């Protein structure tokens, strides 16, 4: 099915839900995410982080993504997540990714704007969607490591950033973190609403794993159109695999292990689709 992310996010905004974006690590969790979205009739984003793209290779990732998007019976978008490299964004675009994230939030505003503009100049003529980031997503993990206090997006900077870059969507630092939370996440909903009132661009919530349902719903009500979920996917994958293997004799066949693991990943994905209120929206 041909899908357009800008259109998907606009529909989510109008419909009061968010498009869920799930990080995959390989073909098996990729397929589990796709099947769950189809069974829930949900639009979906399949995200690969740079480590995964590096390990599998951009050509192979791009080809798998393109095949899946073409075959999907729901709107599905293959997305490059958290690339701090302009060059990797361009490589992904050359390999049929319809959506990339350039995360230059570690740099000062001018440089962030400059890098986003460079990716957009390459992406726009090819119709590719570009997500960027302002403020910082906290936490430890494969997406980065940031613990300092000045993580909050500044509303005036968001206005300038959107005006100067024309970014298609914007991830904002409002207190969420990658990885598991030590306690309840403290999300600055006021800042979220302020930014949403000030800019017209779809807003993205990172660090989905561990955010309570009511907080995700509140974030969506206050302007979030896309919710990223990663850690709980790869942890469910690896922990279920450990459990499955423990119950089996020596030399099990791959699919004997993988199939029950995929069923568990699908349940987690379906749960998050419902938290995003995206079920039945395809
Ligand atoms: P979690 O790993 O905390 O779910 O966050 C995922 C994410 O934001 C990917 O960009």
Short mmCIF file of C-alpha atoms and ligand atoms in Angstrom, two decimals:
data_model
loop_
_atom_site.label_atom_id
_atom_site.label_comp_id
_atom_site.label_asym_id
_atom_site.label_seq_id
_atom_site.Cartn_x
_atom_site.Cartn_y
_atom_site.Cartn_z
CA UNK A 1 0.00 0.00 0.00
CA UNK A 2 1.35 3.44 -0.90
CA UNK A 3 1.53 5.58 2.24
CA UNK A 4 2.42 9.19 2.91
CA UNK A 5 3.70 10.00 6.39
CA UNK A 6 2.69 13.65 6.30
CA UNK A 7 -0.86 12.55 5.50
CA UNK A 8 -0.77 9.80 8.17
CA UNK A 9 0.29 12.29 10.84
CA UNK A 10 -2.32 14.82 9.77
CA UNK A 11 -5.05 12.18 10.01
CA UNK A 12 -3.77 11.20 13.46
CA UNK A 13 -3.89 14.84 14.55
CA UNK A 14 -7.47 15.20 13.30
CA UNK A 15 -8.50 11.85 14.76
CA UNK A 16 -7.01 12.29 18.25
CA UNK A 17 -4.56 9.37 18.10
CA UNK A 18 -0.85 8.92 17.38
CA UNK A 19 0.93 6.85 14.76
CA UNK A 20 3.09 4.33 16.64
CA UNK A 21 6.72 3.86 15.57
CA UNK A 22 8.48 0.67 16.63
CA UNK A 23 12.21 -0.03 16.52
CA UNK A 24 13.14 -3.36 14.99
CA UNK A 25 16.47 -5.18 15.27
CA UNK A 26 16.15 -7.81 12.56
CA UNK A 27 13.73 -9.47 10.16
CA UNK A 28 11.85 -11.35 12.89
CA UNK A 29 10.76 -8.44 15.05
CA UNK A 30 10.24 -6.43 11.84
CA UNK A 31 7.69 -9.06 10.72
CA UNK A 32 6.10 -9.24 14.18
CA UNK A 33 5.53 -5.46 14.13
CA UNK A 34 4.08 -5.59 10.62
CA UNK A 35 1.73 -8.49 11.42
CA UNK A 36 0.54 -6.86 14.64
CA UNK A 37 -0.25 -3.61 12.79
CA UNK A 38 -2.17 -5.48 10.10
CA UNK A 39 -4.16 -7.47 12.65
CA UNK A 40 -4.98 -4.29 14.59
CA UNK A 41 -5.68 -2.36 11.34
CA UNK A 42 -3.27 0.34 12.46
CA UNK A 43 -1.00 2.67 10.53
CA UNK A 44 2.58 1.90 11.53
CA UNK A 45 6.16 3.13 11.32
CA UNK A 46 9.02 0.59 11.31
CA UNK A 47 12.16 2.28 12.59
CA UNK A 48 15.74 1.17 12.21
CA UNK A 49 18.36 2.86 14.32
CA UNK A 50 21.83 3.44 12.85
CA UNK A 51 23.32 0.40 14.62
CA UNK A 52 20.80 -1.87 12.92
CA UNK A 53 21.33 -0.21 9.53
CA UNK A 54 25.08 -0.62 9.94
CA UNK A 55 24.77 -4.29 10.97
CA UNK A 56 22.31 -5.36 8.25
CA UNK A 57 23.50 -2.88 5.65
CA UNK A 58 21.48 0.02 4.17
CA UNK A 59 20.83 -1.83 0.90
CA UNK A 60 19.35 -4.86 2.66
CA UNK A 61 17.40 -2.77 5.20
CA UNK A 62 16.08 -0.54 2.42
CA UNK A 63 15.03 -3.52 0.29
CA UNK A 64 13.22 -5.23 3.18
CA UNK A 65 11.49 -1.98 4.08
CA UNK A 66 10.44 -1.32 0.49
CA UNK A 67 9.08 -4.85 0.06
CA UNK A 68 7.13 -4.64 3.32
CA UNK A 69 5.66 -1.21 2.55
CA UNK A 70 4.54 -2.42 -0.87
CA UNK A 71 2.95 -5.56 0.52
CA UNK A 72 1.33 -4.03 3.63
CA UNK A 73 -2.46 -3.83 3.81
CA UNK A 74 -2.17 -0.87 6.24
CA UNK A 75 -0.24 2.41 5.78
CA UNK A 76 3.34 1.47 6.70
CA UNK A 77 6.45 3.66 6.65
CA UNK A 78 10.06 2.53 6.90
CA UNK A 79 12.02 5.10 8.90
CA UNK A 80 15.65 5.78 9.82
CA UNK A 81 15.66 6.67 13.52
CA UNK A 82 18.12 8.95 15.34
CA UNK A 83 20.79 9.42 12.73
CA UNK A 84 23.31 11.96 13.93
CA UNK A 85 24.92 11.75 10.49
CA UNK A 86 23.74 13.72 7.45
CA UNK A 87 25.53 11.24 5.24
CA UNK A 88 23.66 8.23 6.71
CA UNK A 89 20.36 10.06 6.12
CA UNK A 90 21.33 10.52 2.46
CA UNK A 91 22.31 6.83 2.20
CA UNK A 92 18.95 5.80 3.65
CA UNK A 93 17.14 8.08 1.19
CA UNK A 94 19.13 6.47 -1.64
CA UNK A 95 17.93 3.11 -0.36
CA UNK A 96 14.21 3.77 -0.54
CA UNK A 97 13.56 5.01 2.99
CA UNK A 98 10.53 7.34 2.75
CA UNK A 99 11.35 8.89 6.14
CA UNK A 100 14.56 9.76 8.02
CA UNK A 101 15.40 11.43 11.30
CA UNK A 102 18.39 13.72 11.51
CA UNK A 103 19.12 14.11 15.20
CA UNK A 104 21.47 17.05 15.56
CA UNK A 105 20.09 17.98 18.99
CA UNK A 106 23.52 17.46 20.58
CA UNK A 107 24.73 20.54 18.68
CA UNK A 108 23.92 24.16 19.32
CA UNK A 109 20.88 25.59 17.54
CA UNK A 110 22.68 27.09 14.49
CA UNK A 111 24.43 23.84 13.66
CA UNK A 112 21.28 21.80 14.29
CA UNK A 113 19.38 24.05 11.84
CA UNK A 114 22.20 23.78 9.28
CA UNK A 115 22.31 19.97 9.38
CA UNK A 116 18.52 19.64 9.14
CA UNK A 117 18.48 22.01 6.16
CA UNK A 118 21.10 19.90 4.42
CA UNK A 119 19.06 16.71 4.86
CA UNK A 120 15.86 18.46 3.78
CA UNK A 121 17.53 19.82 0.64
CA UNK A 122 18.35 16.22 -0.31
CA UNK A 123 15.05 14.69 0.85
CA UNK A 124 12.44 17.15 -0.45
CA UNK A 125 12.93 16.60 -4.20
CA UNK A 126 12.54 12.86 -3.56
CA UNK A 127 9.43 13.31 -1.43
CA UNK A 128 11.13 11.94 1.70
CA UNK A 129 9.86 12.96 5.15
CA UNK A 130 12.39 14.47 7.59
CA UNK A 131 12.07 14.38 11.39
CA UNK A 132 14.45 16.42 13.54
CA UNK A 133 14.90 17.07 17.24
CA UNK A 134 14.97 20.01 19.64
CA UNK A 135 15.73 19.73 23.32
CA UNK A 136 17.16 16.35 24.33
CA UNK A 137 15.68 12.90 24.90
CA UNK A 138 17.25 11.70 28.13
CA UNK A 139 18.30 8.22 29.10
CA UNK A 140 20.81 5.53 28.47
CA UNK A 141 20.76 3.12 25.63
CA UNK A 142 21.48 2.53 22.00
CA UNK A 143 19.84 5.80 20.98
CA UNK A 144 22.24 7.82 23.10
CA UNK A 145 23.16 8.88 26.57
CA UNK A 146 21.99 12.18 27.98
CA UNK A 147 21.38 12.93 31.62
CA UNK A 148 21.84 16.68 32.04
CA UNK A 149 19.09 18.98 33.22
CA UNK A 150 18.75 21.31 30.23
CA UNK A 151 16.76 18.85 28.14
CA UNK A 152 13.58 20.91 27.70
CA UNK A 153 12.69 22.23 24.28
CA UNK A 154 12.57 26.06 24.23
CA UNK A 155 9.37 27.24 22.56
CA UNK A 156 10.88 30.30 20.85
CA UNK A 157 13.64 28.10 19.45
CA UNK A 158 11.06 25.65 18.12
CA UNK A 159 9.28 28.48 16.28
CA UNK A 160 12.54 29.65 14.69
CA UNK A 161 13.69 26.09 13.97
CA UNK A 162 10.48 25.14 12.16
CA UNK A 163 10.46 28.41 10.21
CA UNK A 164 14.08 28.12 9.08
CA UNK A 165 14.27 24.38 8.40
CA UNK A 166 10.73 23.47 7.28
CA UNK A 167 11.15 20.16 9.14
CA UNK A 168 8.29 17.73 8.43
CA UNK A 169 8.01 16.60 12.05
CA UNK A 170 9.74 17.51 15.30
CA UNK A 171 10.84 15.35 18.23
CA UNK A 172 10.89 17.41 21.40
CA UNK A 173 12.59 17.08 24.74
CA UNK A 174 9.85 17.28 27.37
CA UNK A 175 11.22 14.89 29.99
CA UNK A 176 10.90 11.49 28.34
CA UNK A 177 13.89 9.16 28.17
CA UNK A 178 15.11 6.20 26.16
CA UNK A 179 15.19 2.91 28.05
CA UNK A 180 13.30 1.95 31.22
CA UNK A 181 12.38 4.70 33.70
CA UNK A 182 13.59 4.48 37.28
CA UNK A 183 10.28 5.96 38.51
CA UNK A 184 7.31 7.64 36.86
CA UNK A 185 8.49 9.86 33.98
CA UNK A 186 8.03 13.55 34.64
CA UNK A 187 6.67 14.94 31.43
CA UNK A 188 6.31 18.70 31.01
CA UNK A 189 2.84 18.77 29.44
CA UNK A 190 2.70 22.56 29.70
CA UNK A 191 5.75 22.93 27.52
CA UNK A 192 4.34 20.38 25.10
CA UNK A 193 1.11 22.34 24.74
CA UNK A 194 2.99 25.61 24.41
CA UNK A 195 5.12 24.25 21.55
CA UNK A 196 2.09 22.67 19.90
CA UNK A 197 0.23 25.99 20.03
CA UNK A 198 3.25 27.80 18.60
CA UNK A 199 4.11 25.54 15.64
CA UNK A 200 2.06 23.74 13.01
CA UNK A 201 4.47 20.82 12.63
CA UNK A 202 3.58 17.29 13.84
CA UNK A 203 5.27 16.55 17.18
CA UNK A 204 6.98 13.29 18.12
CA UNK A 205 7.26 11.67 21.56
CA UNK A 206 10.40 9.57 22.03
CA UNK A 207 11.10 7.15 24.87
CA UNK A 208 7.72 5.39 24.83
CA UNK A 209 8.74 2.33 26.88
CA UNK A 210 7.56 2.75 30.45
CA UNK A 211 5.37 5.83 29.97
CA UNK A 212 2.01 5.11 31.64
CA UNK A 213 -1.01 4.89 29.33
CA UNK A 214 -2.68 7.97 30.83
CA UNK A 215 0.43 10.05 30.17
CA UNK A 216 0.64 8.88 26.55
CA UNK A 217 -3.03 9.78 26.09
CA UNK A 218 -2.48 13.17 27.70
CA UNK A 219 0.54 13.78 25.45
CA UNK A 220 -1.57 12.92 22.40
CA UNK A 221 -4.33 15.29 23.57
CA UNK A 222 -1.69 18.02 23.91
CA UNK A 223 -0.27 17.65 20.42
CA UNK A 224 1.79 14.46 20.01
CA UNK A 225 1.15 12.75 16.65
CA UNK A 226 3.82 10.00 16.67
CA UNK A 227 4.98 7.84 19.59
CA UNK A 228 8.32 5.96 19.47
CA UNK A 229 8.67 2.62 21.22
CA UNK A 230 11.91 0.65 21.21
CA UNK A 231 13.32 -0.84 24.42
CA UNK A 232 10.29 -2.98 25.25
CA UNK A 233 10.46 -4.53 21.77
CA UNK A 234 14.06 -5.72 21.92
CA UNK A 235 13.77 -6.70 25.61
CA UNK A 236 10.64 -8.77 24.92
CA UNK A 237 12.46 -10.33 21.97
CA UNK A 238 15.61 -11.28 23.90
CA UNK A 239 13.95 -12.26 27.20
CA UNK A 240 11.31 -14.43 25.49
CA UNK A 241 14.03 -16.07 23.46
CA UNK A 242 15.93 -16.90 26.62
CA UNK A 243 12.77 -18.43 28.12
CA UNK A 244 11.99 -20.44 24.99
CA UNK A 245 15.52 -21.78 24.75
CA UNK A 246 15.53 -22.80 28.39
CA UNK A 247 12.64 -25.20 27.75
CA UNK A 248 14.19 -26.90 24.71
CA UNK A 249 16.64 -29.71 24.22
CA UNK A 250 19.98 -29.23 22.47
CA UNK A 251 20.08 -28.12 18.81
CA UNK A 252 16.58 -26.63 18.40
CA UNK A 253 15.56 -25.47 14.93
CA UNK A 254 15.46 -21.68 14.53
CA UNK A 255 11.75 -21.39 13.75
CA UNK A 256 10.84 -23.58 16.71
CA UNK A 257 12.27 -20.82 18.93
CA UNK A 258 11.35 -17.83 16.84
CA UNK A 259 7.62 -18.49 16.34
CA UNK A 260 6.53 -18.34 20.01
CA UNK A 261 8.85 -15.37 20.53
CA UNK A 262 7.20 -13.50 17.67
CA UNK A 263 3.79 -14.12 19.21
CA UNK A 264 4.98 -12.40 22.40
CA UNK A 265 6.44 -9.43 20.51
CA UNK A 266 3.16 -9.07 18.61
CA UNK A 267 1.19 -8.86 21.86
CA UNK A 268 3.44 -6.04 23.10
CA UNK A 269 3.15 -4.19 19.78
CA UNK A 270 -0.64 -4.57 19.79
CA UNK A 271 -0.78 -3.20 23.32
CA UNK A 272 1.13 -0.11 22.26
CA UNK A 273 -1.01 0.36 19.17
CA UNK A 274 -4.04 0.50 21.50
CA UNK A 275 -2.27 2.89 23.88
CA UNK A 276 -1.72 5.17 20.87
CA UNK A 277 -5.42 4.67 20.02
CA UNK A 278 -4.35 3.81 16.46
CA UNK A 279 -6.19 0.46 16.27
CA UNK A 280 -8.85 0.46 13.57
CA UNK A 281 -7.46 3.68 12.07
CA UNK A 282 -5.85 2.14 8.95
P1 LIG B 1 12.27 3.60 24.17
O1 LIG B 1 13.40 2.69 23.80
O2 LIG B 1 12.44 4.22 25.50
O3 LIG B 1 10.94 2.96 23.98
O4 LIG B 1 12.35 4.82 23.12
C1 LIG B 1 12.37 4.53 21.74
C2 LIG B 1 12.64 5.74 20.94
O5 LIG B 1 12.34 6.85 21.33
C3 LIG B 1 13.26 5.54 19.62
O6 LIG B 1 13.51 6.72 18.97
#
